[in-house]
Amino acid sequence: MDVRTFWLAGRPATGDSELTVTNPHDGREVGRHSVPTDAQVEEAVAAAHAVAEQAAALPVHARAEALAHVSRRIEERADEIARLITAENGKPIFWARGEVTRAVATFRFAAEETRRWSGEAQRLDTEPAAAGRLAYVSRVPYGPVLAITPFNFPLNLVAHKVAPAIAVGAPVVVKPAPATPLSSLLLGEILAETDLPAGMFSVLPVPNERAAGLVQDPRLPVVSFTGSAPVGYAIADQVPRKHVTLELGGNAAAVVLADADLDWAAQRIALYSNYQGGQSCIAVQRVIVEQPVYDAFVERLVPAVKGLVTGDPADEKTQVGPLVSEAAAERVEQWVGEAVAAGAEVLAGGIREGTSYAPTVLAGVPHDAKVVREEVFGPVMILQPAASVDEAYAMVNDSKYGLQAGVFTRSLDAAFRANRELKVGGVIVGDVPSYRADQMPYGGVKDSGVGREGLRAAMTDYTYEKVMVLTGLTL
């Protein structure tokens, strides 16, 4: 099997060692990639630093066309890329195709936002002392971006860091997840087809233990990290003078109020607790149901969960595939076992086979169980009855996380109340918290992170405002 090159300042390169990527479902070898040496990592960072001023000065049309090219090429190679995602990640091909479609849109949105990205004029002669003065306010990139990306969306979450960086004229150094580097390397191949200057991007598949040097390097003033809260906040603590954006974990809640469409809610919650094998920051984990409809909802939910198709992720019919590793599946098994030992009831699932864990529904879970308090990151949901809307919303907020929440209701009053009261970055009314449109601001509060992704939001996050004041004008 050929060894894939990595991307060093826009060109293919090889190091002095290689790593193998395997399929989580069956353990077969998916691919091998070369690993950069320390000297090559230094070369990539130096190149990003050296090209920063040129990158920031790139004409809008050059940045936008590069992004549009990437969007087109991902679409042209969609089937190939989806199969690669499934092979290295274990994500069912149904979901992998969806991820590719989203990545096409992410780069397209970035190209469009680049063309709209512009400064604004502000008259200052609101007071006599400022007569004849006009401010021009523009946004300037902080500098090169270090993008540390996760395994669960190995293409689109990379796109959400790379695309806004290019859009604002910031070089980007990608450190992909060790379990799923191949999609990032393929993206590097497509980026290399553009006319972006050398040094504008690098994709460095180094092990996690080598990431600290990149994080601490002063030539990379922006660190954009997606992953677990402990790792994310450790990064922020290490580099307090850098601009750090963190998209971290969650234990997302879906609230089902008494006026909800129970059939719709049950189908959506069943699917989106288990999509990506539950390995999504906004997969449904806590299901909070208003007491009058609790029994009727459970009667609908449990069969919907049991009806999900599990198995080989390469099968077009599969809805729930394996977890990323056997260790991940074993951890989920342990947490469920602890909850059951403490009194929880298993209504569905609760069985592990290798890297796969059956879609699981738990009821009567103690308040302090890990499956309630922490992020399961597996196909497990817990059912919690609530006596009222007041109690339901309080239960959502009783979490150290605050990424997104879903509220199933037909009441506009309940919807706007949720928006006022829920301590989360996004409230999805009439659907699961797992909904995300790639152009919208996306991020959380509390231990779910700081900063926002979504193209324009991330472009703002990677830049600072700069003011030029013109004097002596006749306005």
Short mmCIF file of C-alpha atoms in Angstrom, two decimals:
data_model
loop_
_atom_site.label_atom_id
_atom_site.label_comp_id
_atom_site.label_asym_id
_atom_site.label_seq_id
_atom_site.Cartn_x
_atom_site.Cartn_y
_atom_site.Cartn_z
CA MET A 1 0.00 0.00 0.00
CA ASP A 2 1.29 3.43 -0.95
CA VAL A 3 2.37 5.77 1.84
CA ARG A 4 0.52 9.09 1.70
CA THR A 5 2.57 12.25 1.83
CA PHE A 6 1.75 15.09 4.17
CA TRP A 7 1.60 18.75 3.14
CA LEU A 8 4.44 21.06 4.08
CA ALA A 9 3.96 24.70 3.10
CA GLY A 10 1.71 23.67 0.22
CA ARG A 11 3.84 20.88 -1.22
CA PRO A 12 3.88 17.10 -0.65
CA ALA A 13 6.58 15.82 1.67
CA THR A 14 7.69 12.68 3.46
CA GLY A 15 9.36 12.21 6.83
CA ASP A 16 11.48 9.41 8.23
CA SER A 17 8.64 7.33 9.72
CA GLU A 18 5.09 6.28 8.94
CA LEU A 19 1.86 5.35 10.71
CA THR A 20 -0.96 3.02 9.74
CA VAL A 21 -4.66 3.91 9.85
CA THR A 22 -7.11 1.07 10.43
CA ASN A 23 -10.86 0.66 10.01
CA PRO A 24 -12.62 0.69 13.42
CA HIS A 25 -15.22 -1.80 12.18
CA ASP A 26 -13.03 -4.68 11.04
CA GLY A 27 -9.47 -3.63 11.84
CA ARG A 28 -8.29 -3.75 8.23
CA GLU A 29 -5.59 -1.38 7.07
CA VAL A 30 -7.04 1.69 5.36
CA GLY A 31 -3.85 3.56 4.58
CA ARG A 32 -0.43 4.64 5.70
CA HIS A 33 0.93 8.14 5.95
CA SER A 34 4.33 9.66 6.41
CA VAL A 35 5.02 11.49 9.68
CA PRO A 36 6.81 14.86 9.67
CA THR A 37 10.12 15.16 11.45
CA ASP A 38 10.74 17.90 13.99
CA ALA A 39 12.74 19.77 11.36
CA GLN A 40 9.84 19.59 8.90
CA VAL A 41 7.37 20.85 11.50
CA GLU A 42 9.71 23.77 12.13
CA GLU A 43 9.89 24.41 8.38
CA ALA A 44 6.09 24.48 8.12
CA VAL A 45 5.68 26.92 11.01
CA ALA A 46 8.46 29.15 9.71
CA ALA A 47 6.82 29.20 6.28
CA ALA A 48 3.43 30.16 7.76
CA HIS A 49 5.05 32.95 9.73
CA ALA A 50 7.02 34.20 6.72
CA VAL A 51 3.98 34.35 4.41
CA ALA A 52 1.61 35.96 6.93
CA GLU A 53 1.86 39.51 5.54
CA GLN A 54 1.52 38.32 1.96
CA ALA A 55 -1.47 36.20 2.93
CA ALA A 56 -3.21 39.10 4.66
CA ALA A 57 -2.68 41.24 1.55
CA LEU A 58 -4.11 38.68 -0.89
CA PRO A 59 -6.87 40.21 -3.03
CA VAL A 60 -10.37 39.18 -2.13
CA HIS A 61 -10.89 37.48 -5.49
CA ALA A 62 -7.80 35.28 -5.00
CA ARG A 63 -8.97 34.02 -1.60
CA ALA A 64 -12.56 33.55 -2.75
CA GLU A 65 -11.62 31.66 -5.90
CA ALA A 66 -9.31 29.32 -3.98
CA LEU A 67 -12.15 28.49 -1.61
CA ALA A 68 -14.62 28.03 -4.47
CA HIS A 69 -12.17 25.68 -6.18
CA VAL A 70 -11.93 23.53 -3.06
CA SER A 71 -15.73 23.39 -2.83
CA ARG A 72 -16.03 22.28 -6.46
CA ARG A 73 -13.32 19.65 -6.18
CA ILE A 74 -14.76 18.12 -3.02
CA GLU A 75 -18.09 17.84 -4.83
CA GLU A 76 -16.42 16.21 -7.85
CA ARG A 77 -14.67 13.67 -5.61
CA ALA A 78 -17.59 13.23 -3.22
CA ASP A 79 -17.98 9.46 -3.44
CA GLU A 80 -14.25 8.84 -3.04
CA ILE A 81 -14.03 11.13 -0.03
CA ALA A 82 -17.13 9.68 1.64
CA ARG A 83 -15.73 6.17 1.34
CA LEU A 84 -12.44 7.34 2.83
CA ILE A 85 -14.26 8.91 5.80
CA THR A 86 -16.18 5.68 6.38
CA ALA A 87 -13.03 3.59 6.15
CA GLU A 88 -10.89 5.58 8.57
CA ASN A 89 -13.62 6.78 10.94
CA GLY A 90 -16.15 3.92 10.94
CA LYS A 91 -18.93 6.41 10.16
CA PRO A 92 -21.75 4.79 8.14
CA ILE A 93 -21.56 5.77 4.50
CA PHE A 94 -24.98 7.46 4.81
CA TRP A 95 -23.55 9.94 7.32
CA ALA A 96 -20.21 10.19 5.51
CA ARG A 97 -21.98 11.37 2.37
CA GLY A 98 -23.75 13.98 4.47
CA GLU A 99 -20.44 15.18 5.87
CA VAL A 100 -18.99 15.58 2.38
CA THR A 101 -22.06 17.53 1.26
CA ARG A 102 -21.65 19.83 4.24
CA ALA A 103 -17.96 20.37 3.49
CA VAL A 104 -18.86 21.39 -0.07
CA ALA A 105 -21.23 23.97 1.41
CA THR A 106 -18.73 25.09 4.06
CA PHE A 107 -16.13 26.07 1.49
CA ARG A 108 -18.81 27.62 -0.73
CA PHE A 109 -20.13 29.70 2.18
CA ALA A 110 -16.55 30.76 2.91
CA ALA A 111 -16.03 31.91 -0.67
CA GLU A 112 -19.25 33.91 -0.52
CA GLU A 113 -18.41 35.47 2.84
CA THR A 114 -14.95 36.40 1.56
CA ARG A 115 -16.50 38.47 -1.21
CA ARG A 116 -18.77 40.20 1.32
CA TRP A 117 -15.97 40.71 3.89
CA SER A 118 -15.19 44.40 3.90
CA GLY A 119 -14.46 47.37 6.12
CA GLU A 120 -16.98 50.01 7.05
CA ALA A 121 -16.94 53.80 7.25
CA GLN A 122 -18.07 55.60 10.39
CA ARG A 123 -18.65 59.35 10.58
CA LEU A 124 -17.07 60.83 13.68
CA ASP A 125 -18.44 64.37 13.39
CA THR A 126 -21.19 63.62 15.90
CA GLU A 127 -19.46 66.11 18.19
CA PRO A 128 -18.02 69.53 17.22
CA ALA A 129 -14.49 68.48 18.21
CA ALA A 130 -14.50 65.72 15.58
CA ALA A 131 -15.64 67.82 12.63
CA GLY A 132 -14.14 66.63 9.34
CA ARG A 133 -13.18 63.20 10.69
CA LEU A 134 -14.14 59.79 9.31
CA ALA A 135 -13.18 56.36 10.66
CA TYR A 136 -12.52 53.38 8.43
CA VAL A 137 -12.87 50.17 10.45
CA SER A 138 -11.39 46.99 9.00
CA ARG A 139 -10.58 43.55 10.37
CA VAL A 140 -7.02 42.23 10.30
CA PRO A 141 -5.92 38.61 10.90
CA TYR A 142 -4.01 37.99 14.11
CA GLY A 143 -1.68 35.80 12.08
CA PRO A 144 -1.21 32.10 11.33
CA VAL A 145 -3.79 29.70 12.78
CA LEU A 146 -2.99 26.37 14.41
CA ALA A 147 -6.00 24.12 13.74
CA ILE A 148 -6.22 21.06 15.99
CA THR A 149 -9.04 18.89 14.69
CA PRO A 150 -11.00 15.88 16.05
CA PHE A 151 -11.71 12.42 14.67
CA ASN A 152 -15.51 12.50 14.56
CA PHE A 153 -15.89 14.79 11.53
CA PRO A 154 -12.49 14.34 9.85
CA LEU A 155 -13.37 16.50 6.85
CA ASN A 156 -15.99 19.09 7.77
CA LEU A 157 -14.58 20.13 11.14
CA VAL A 158 -11.23 20.62 9.41
CA ALA A 159 -13.05 22.69 6.80
CA HIS A 160 -14.51 24.86 9.57
CA LYS A 161 -11.00 25.92 10.57
CA VAL A 162 -9.21 25.99 7.22
CA ALA A 163 -11.90 27.83 5.22
CA PRO A 164 -12.30 30.88 7.50
CA ALA A 165 -8.53 31.17 7.89
CA ILE A 166 -8.05 31.37 4.13
CA ALA A 167 -11.06 33.68 3.86
CA VAL A 168 -9.45 36.32 6.10
CA GLY A 169 -5.95 35.83 4.71
CA ALA A 170 -4.40 33.84 7.56
CA PRO A 171 -2.01 30.92 6.96
CA VAL A 172 -3.19 27.71 8.63
CA VAL A 173 -1.31 24.73 10.04
CA VAL A 174 -3.56 21.68 10.51
CA LYS A 175 -2.82 19.01 13.10
CA PRO A 176 -5.41 16.32 12.39
CA ALA A 177 -6.60 13.64 14.83
CA PRO A 178 -4.20 10.65 14.77
CA ALA A 179 -7.10 8.22 14.25
CA THR A 180 -8.39 9.97 11.12
CA PRO A 181 -5.67 11.94 9.29
CA LEU A 182 -6.37 10.70 5.77
CA SER A 183 -9.32 13.01 5.05
CA SER A 184 -7.21 16.02 6.06
CA LEU A 185 -4.39 14.87 3.82
CA LEU A 186 -6.79 14.55 0.90
CA LEU A 187 -8.04 18.07 1.61
CA GLY A 188 -4.41 19.20 1.50
CA GLU A 189 -4.13 17.63 -1.94
CA ILE A 190 -7.06 19.73 -3.16
CA LEU A 191 -5.73 22.91 -1.53
CA ALA A 192 -2.45 22.33 -3.37
CA GLU A 193 -4.33 22.70 -6.67
CA THR A 194 -5.07 26.36 -5.90
CA ASP A 195 -2.91 29.43 -6.46
CA LEU A 196 -2.51 30.14 -2.76
CA PRO A 197 1.07 31.16 -1.92
CA ALA A 198 3.52 28.61 -0.55
CA GLY A 199 3.29 28.52 3.21
CA MET A 200 -0.42 29.34 3.27
CA PHE A 201 -1.29 25.86 4.50
CA SER A 202 0.35 22.77 5.94
CA VAL A 203 -1.19 19.48 7.09
CA LEU A 204 1.03 17.83 9.69
CA PRO A 205 -0.15 14.41 10.94
CA VAL A 206 1.97 14.29 14.08
CA PRO A 207 1.10 12.31 17.23
CA ASN A 208 -0.74 14.16 20.00
CA GLU A 209 2.30 14.24 22.24
CA ARG A 210 4.04 16.48 19.71
CA ALA A 211 1.21 19.03 19.60
CA ALA A 212 2.45 20.94 22.65
CA GLY A 213 5.34 22.45 20.70
CA LEU A 214 2.95 23.77 18.07
CA VAL A 215 0.59 25.17 20.68
CA GLN A 216 3.38 27.03 22.43
CA ASP A 217 5.08 28.38 19.30
CA PRO A 218 4.68 32.19 19.29
CA ARG A 219 4.60 32.26 15.50
CA LEU A 220 1.14 30.67 15.63
CA PRO A 221 -0.82 33.36 17.51
CA VAL A 222 -4.23 31.71 17.04
CA VAL A 223 -5.06 28.22 18.31
CA SER A 224 -8.38 26.77 17.19
CA PHE A 225 -9.12 23.49 18.97
CA THR A 226 -12.03 21.07 18.78
CA GLY A 227 -12.06 18.22 21.28
CA SER A 228 -12.51 17.44 24.94
CA ALA A 229 -12.88 20.08 27.64
CA PRO A 230 -9.88 18.97 29.75
CA VAL A 231 -7.52 19.12 26.77
CA GLY A 232 -9.00 22.37 25.45
CA TYR A 233 -8.71 24.27 28.71
CA ALA A 234 -5.23 22.87 29.29
CA ILE A 235 -4.25 24.41 25.95
CA ALA A 236 -5.77 27.75 26.94
CA ASP A 237 -3.94 27.67 30.27
CA GLN A 238 -0.62 26.99 28.54
CA VAL A 239 -0.84 30.01 26.23
CA PRO A 240 -2.79 32.76 28.04
CA ARG A 241 -1.48 35.45 25.68
CA LYS A 242 -2.65 33.72 22.51
CA HIS A 243 -6.06 34.01 20.93
CA VAL A 244 -7.57 30.57 21.64
CA THR A 245 -10.94 29.34 20.38
CA LEU A 246 -12.34 26.15 21.87
CA GLU A 247 -15.21 24.02 20.57
CA LEU A 248 -15.52 21.45 23.33
CA GLY A 249 -17.88 18.80 24.56
CA GLY A 250 -21.46 18.59 25.71
CA ASN A 251 -24.13 16.32 27.14
CA ALA A 252 -26.88 17.78 24.99
CA ALA A 253 -30.46 17.76 26.21
CA ALA A 254 -33.63 17.37 24.20
CA VAL A 255 -36.76 18.62 25.99
CA VAL A 256 -40.12 17.12 25.04
CA LEU A 257 -42.97 19.29 26.32
CA ALA A 258 -46.55 18.14 26.67
CA ASP A 259 -47.72 19.85 23.47
CA ALA A 260 -45.01 18.30 21.27
CA ASP A 261 -45.55 16.03 18.27
CA LEU A 262 -44.45 12.85 20.06
CA ASP A 263 -44.00 10.73 16.94
CA TRP A 264 -41.70 13.31 15.34
CA ALA A 265 -39.77 13.83 18.59
CA ALA A 266 -39.29 10.09 19.13
CA GLN A 267 -38.00 9.48 15.61
CA ARG A 268 -35.59 12.41 15.69
CA ILE A 269 -34.27 11.71 19.17
CA ALA A 270 -33.81 8.00 18.43
CA LEU A 271 -31.75 8.75 15.33
CA TYR A 272 -29.73 11.67 16.65
CA SER A 273 -28.75 10.08 19.92
CA ASN A 274 -27.04 7.42 17.86
CA TYR A 275 -25.84 9.09 14.66
CA GLN A 276 -22.06 8.98 14.29
CA GLY A 277 -22.23 6.23 16.95
CA GLY A 278 -23.16 9.00 19.38
CA GLN A 279 -19.73 10.52 18.78
CA SER A 280 -20.90 14.09 18.30
CA CYS A 281 -20.74 16.97 20.75
CA ILE A 282 -24.42 17.64 20.10
CA ALA A 283 -25.72 14.07 19.96
CA VAL A 284 -28.80 13.71 22.16
CA GLN A 285 -27.70 12.42 25.58
CA ARG A 286 -30.29 13.68 28.07
CA VAL A 287 -33.97 13.38 27.14
CA ILE A 288 -36.16 15.45 29.46
CA VAL A 289 -39.86 14.73 29.06
CA GLU A 290 -42.75 16.61 30.64
CA GLN A 291 -44.53 14.18 32.98
CA PRO A 292 -48.02 14.12 31.34
CA VAL A 293 -46.60 12.65 28.11
CA TYR A 294 -43.67 10.68 29.55
CA ASP A 295 -45.18 7.19 29.21
CA ALA A 296 -46.63 7.88 25.76
CA PHE A 297 -43.29 9.21 24.57
CA VAL A 298 -41.31 6.24 25.90
CA GLU A 299 -43.72 3.90 24.11
CA ARG A 300 -42.72 5.58 20.86
CA LEU A 301 -39.03 6.12 21.54
CA VAL A 302 -37.89 2.65 22.56
CA PRO A 303 -39.18 0.87 19.42
CA ALA A 304 -37.65 3.63 17.29
CA VAL A 305 -34.26 3.03 18.90
CA LYS A 306 -34.53 -0.74 18.57
CA GLY A 307 -35.43 -0.29 14.91
CA LEU A 308 -32.20 1.49 13.99
CA VAL A 309 -30.01 -0.45 11.56
CA THR A 310 -26.59 -1.28 13.00
CA GLY A 311 -23.67 -3.06 11.39
CA ASP A 312 -21.10 -2.60 8.65
CA PRO A 313 -20.60 1.14 8.03
CA ALA A 314 -19.94 0.47 4.34
CA ASP A 315 -23.50 -0.83 3.97
CA GLU A 316 -25.80 1.87 2.58
CA LYS A 317 -28.58 0.83 5.01
CA THR A 318 -26.52 1.10 8.19
CA GLN A 319 -27.50 3.97 10.49
CA VAL A 320 -25.29 3.21 13.51
CA GLY A 321 -21.72 2.05 13.10
CA PRO A 322 -18.83 1.34 15.48
CA LEU A 323 -17.08 3.69 17.85
CA VAL A 324 -13.65 4.92 16.87
CA SER A 325 -11.84 2.27 18.95
CA GLU A 326 -12.45 -0.66 21.25
CA ALA A 327 -11.18 1.42 24.16
CA ALA A 328 -13.92 3.98 23.44
CA ALA A 329 -16.57 1.24 23.38
CA GLU A 330 -15.24 -0.27 26.59
CA ARG A 331 -15.47 3.11 28.35
CA VAL A 332 -19.11 3.48 27.30
CA GLU A 333 -19.79 -0.06 28.51
CA GLN A 334 -18.19 0.77 31.86
CA TRP A 335 -20.21 3.96 32.35
CA VAL A 336 -23.49 2.20 31.53
CA GLY A 337 -22.54 -0.63 33.87
CA GLU A 338 -21.91 1.85 36.68
CA ALA A 339 -25.32 3.46 36.10
CA VAL A 340 -27.09 0.09 36.10
CA ALA A 341 -25.29 -0.96 39.28
CA ALA A 342 -26.58 2.24 40.87
CA GLY A 343 -30.19 1.48 39.93
CA ALA A 344 -30.69 2.49 36.29
CA GLU A 345 -32.96 0.41 34.04
CA VAL A 346 -31.91 -0.57 30.52
CA LEU A 347 -34.86 -0.13 28.14
CA ALA A 348 -32.85 -0.85 25.00
CA GLY A 349 -29.29 -1.83 24.11
CA GLY A 350 -26.60 -2.05 26.74
CA ILE A 351 -24.53 -4.56 24.78
CA ARG A 352 -21.00 -4.21 23.41
CA GLU A 353 -19.46 -6.26 20.60
CA GLY A 354 -15.87 -5.22 19.93
CA THR A 355 -15.86 -1.59 18.84
CA SER A 356 -19.66 -1.46 18.53
CA TYR A 357 -22.10 -0.54 21.28
CA ALA A 358 -25.80 -1.10 20.76
CA PRO A 359 -28.05 2.00 20.77
CA THR A 360 -28.98 2.29 24.43
CA VAL A 361 -31.83 3.85 26.41
CA LEU A 362 -31.59 4.17 30.19
CA ALA A 363 -34.26 5.23 32.68
CA GLY A 364 -34.11 5.88 36.40
CA VAL A 365 -30.47 6.94 36.23
CA PRO A 366 -29.04 8.44 39.42
CA HIS A 367 -28.40 12.16 39.17
CA ASP A 368 -24.68 11.82 39.83
CA ALA A 369 -23.97 9.03 37.31
CA LYS A 370 -21.32 9.71 34.67
CA VAL A 371 -23.84 9.13 31.89
CA VAL A 372 -25.74 12.14 33.27
CA ARG A 373 -22.94 14.46 34.32
CA GLU A 374 -20.23 13.81 31.73
CA GLU A 375 -20.14 13.53 27.95
CA VAL A 376 -20.80 9.90 26.99
CA PHE A 377 -19.67 10.31 23.36
CA GLY A 378 -21.37 7.05 22.52
CA PRO A 379 -24.84 5.78 21.53
CA VAL A 380 -26.46 6.21 24.94
CA MET A 381 -29.40 8.37 26.05
CA ILE A 382 -31.00 8.77 29.47
CA LEU A 383 -34.68 9.49 30.08
CA GLN A 384 -35.64 12.02 32.76
CA PRO A 385 -39.23 13.01 33.59
CA ALA A 386 -39.96 16.65 34.50
CA ALA A 387 -42.99 17.84 36.44
CA SER A 388 -43.22 21.14 34.55
CA VAL A 389 -41.59 23.42 32.01
CA ASP A 390 -39.85 25.15 34.92
CA GLU A 391 -38.28 21.89 36.05
CA ALA A 392 -37.43 20.80 32.51
CA TYR A 393 -35.48 23.96 31.76
CA ALA A 394 -33.76 23.84 35.15
CA MET A 395 -32.67 20.27 34.38
CA VAL A 396 -31.16 21.37 31.06
CA ASN A 397 -29.12 24.01 32.89
CA ASP A 398 -28.01 21.56 35.58
CA SER A 399 -24.89 20.70 33.62
CA LYS A 400 -21.35 21.95 33.41
CA TYR A 401 -21.80 21.96 29.63
CA GLY A 402 -23.78 24.35 27.46
CA LEU A 403 -23.41 23.70 23.73
CA GLN A 404 -26.89 23.29 22.25
CA ALA A 405 -30.32 22.13 23.40
CA GLY A 406 -33.42 21.01 21.54
CA VAL A 407 -36.96 21.85 22.62
CA PHE A 408 -39.93 20.03 21.10
CA THR A 409 -42.94 22.30 21.50
CA ARG A 410 -45.63 24.04 19.46
CA SER A 411 -45.69 27.02 21.82
CA LEU A 412 -43.92 30.20 20.75
CA ASP A 413 -43.95 31.33 24.37
CA ALA A 414 -42.14 28.16 25.45
CA ALA A 415 -39.69 28.58 22.57
CA PHE A 416 -38.76 32.16 23.41
CA ARG A 417 -38.61 31.29 27.10
CA ALA A 418 -36.13 28.53 26.25
CA ASN A 419 -34.05 31.03 24.34
CA ARG A 420 -34.05 33.37 27.35
CA GLU A 421 -33.42 30.80 30.06
CA LEU A 422 -31.32 27.95 28.71
CA LYS A 423 -27.60 28.43 29.30
CA VAL A 424 -26.41 27.14 25.94
CA GLY A 425 -24.92 28.51 22.74
CA GLY A 426 -27.86 27.42 20.60
CA VAL A 427 -31.51 26.47 21.09
CA ILE A 428 -33.12 24.34 18.39
CA VAL A 429 -36.91 24.57 18.57
CA GLY A 430 -38.93 21.69 17.16
CA ASP A 431 -35.90 19.46 16.61
CA VAL A 432 -32.92 17.82 18.25
CA PRO A 433 -29.89 19.77 19.57
CA SER A 434 -27.86 17.95 16.92
CA TYR A 435 -29.00 20.34 14.18
CA ARG A 436 -26.29 22.59 12.78
CA ALA A 437 -26.29 24.73 9.67
CA ASP A 438 -22.70 25.35 8.64
CA GLN A 439 -23.15 29.07 8.07
CA MET A 440 -24.65 29.82 11.50
CA PRO A 441 -22.63 30.79 14.59
CA TYR A 442 -21.87 27.59 16.50
CA GLY A 443 -20.31 27.20 19.92
CA GLY A 444 -21.10 26.96 23.59
CA VAL A 445 -20.77 28.35 27.08
CA LYS A 446 -19.49 26.94 30.37
CA ASP A 447 -17.31 23.88 29.73
CA SER A 448 -18.46 23.69 26.12
CA GLY A 449 -15.89 26.27 25.11
CA VAL A 450 -15.24 29.83 24.00
CA GLY A 451 -15.50 31.44 20.58
CA ARG A 452 -17.72 30.55 17.64
CA GLU A 453 -17.43 28.61 14.42
CA GLY A 454 -19.62 29.01 11.36
CA LEU A 455 -17.94 30.89 8.57
CA ARG A 456 -18.51 34.57 9.32
CA ALA A 457 -18.33 33.96 13.08
CA ALA A 458 -14.98 32.20 12.76
CA MET A 459 -13.67 34.88 10.40
CA THR A 460 -14.48 37.43 13.08
CA ASP A 461 -12.81 35.24 15.70
CA TYR A 462 -9.57 35.01 13.70
CA THR A 463 -9.28 38.79 13.28
CA TYR A 464 -9.23 42.02 15.25
CA GLU A 465 -10.71 45.43 14.48
CA LYS A 466 -8.35 48.11 13.23
CA VAL A 467 -9.37 51.76 12.97
CA MET A 468 -7.99 54.35 10.57
CA VAL A 469 -9.15 57.94 11.17
CA LEU A 470 -9.12 60.39 8.27
CA THR A 471 -8.87 64.03 9.23
CA GLY A 472 -9.75 67.31 7.53
CA LEU A 473 -12.48 65.98 5.29
CA THR A 474 -15.52 67.78 4.03
CA LEU A 475 -18.28 65.32 4.84
#
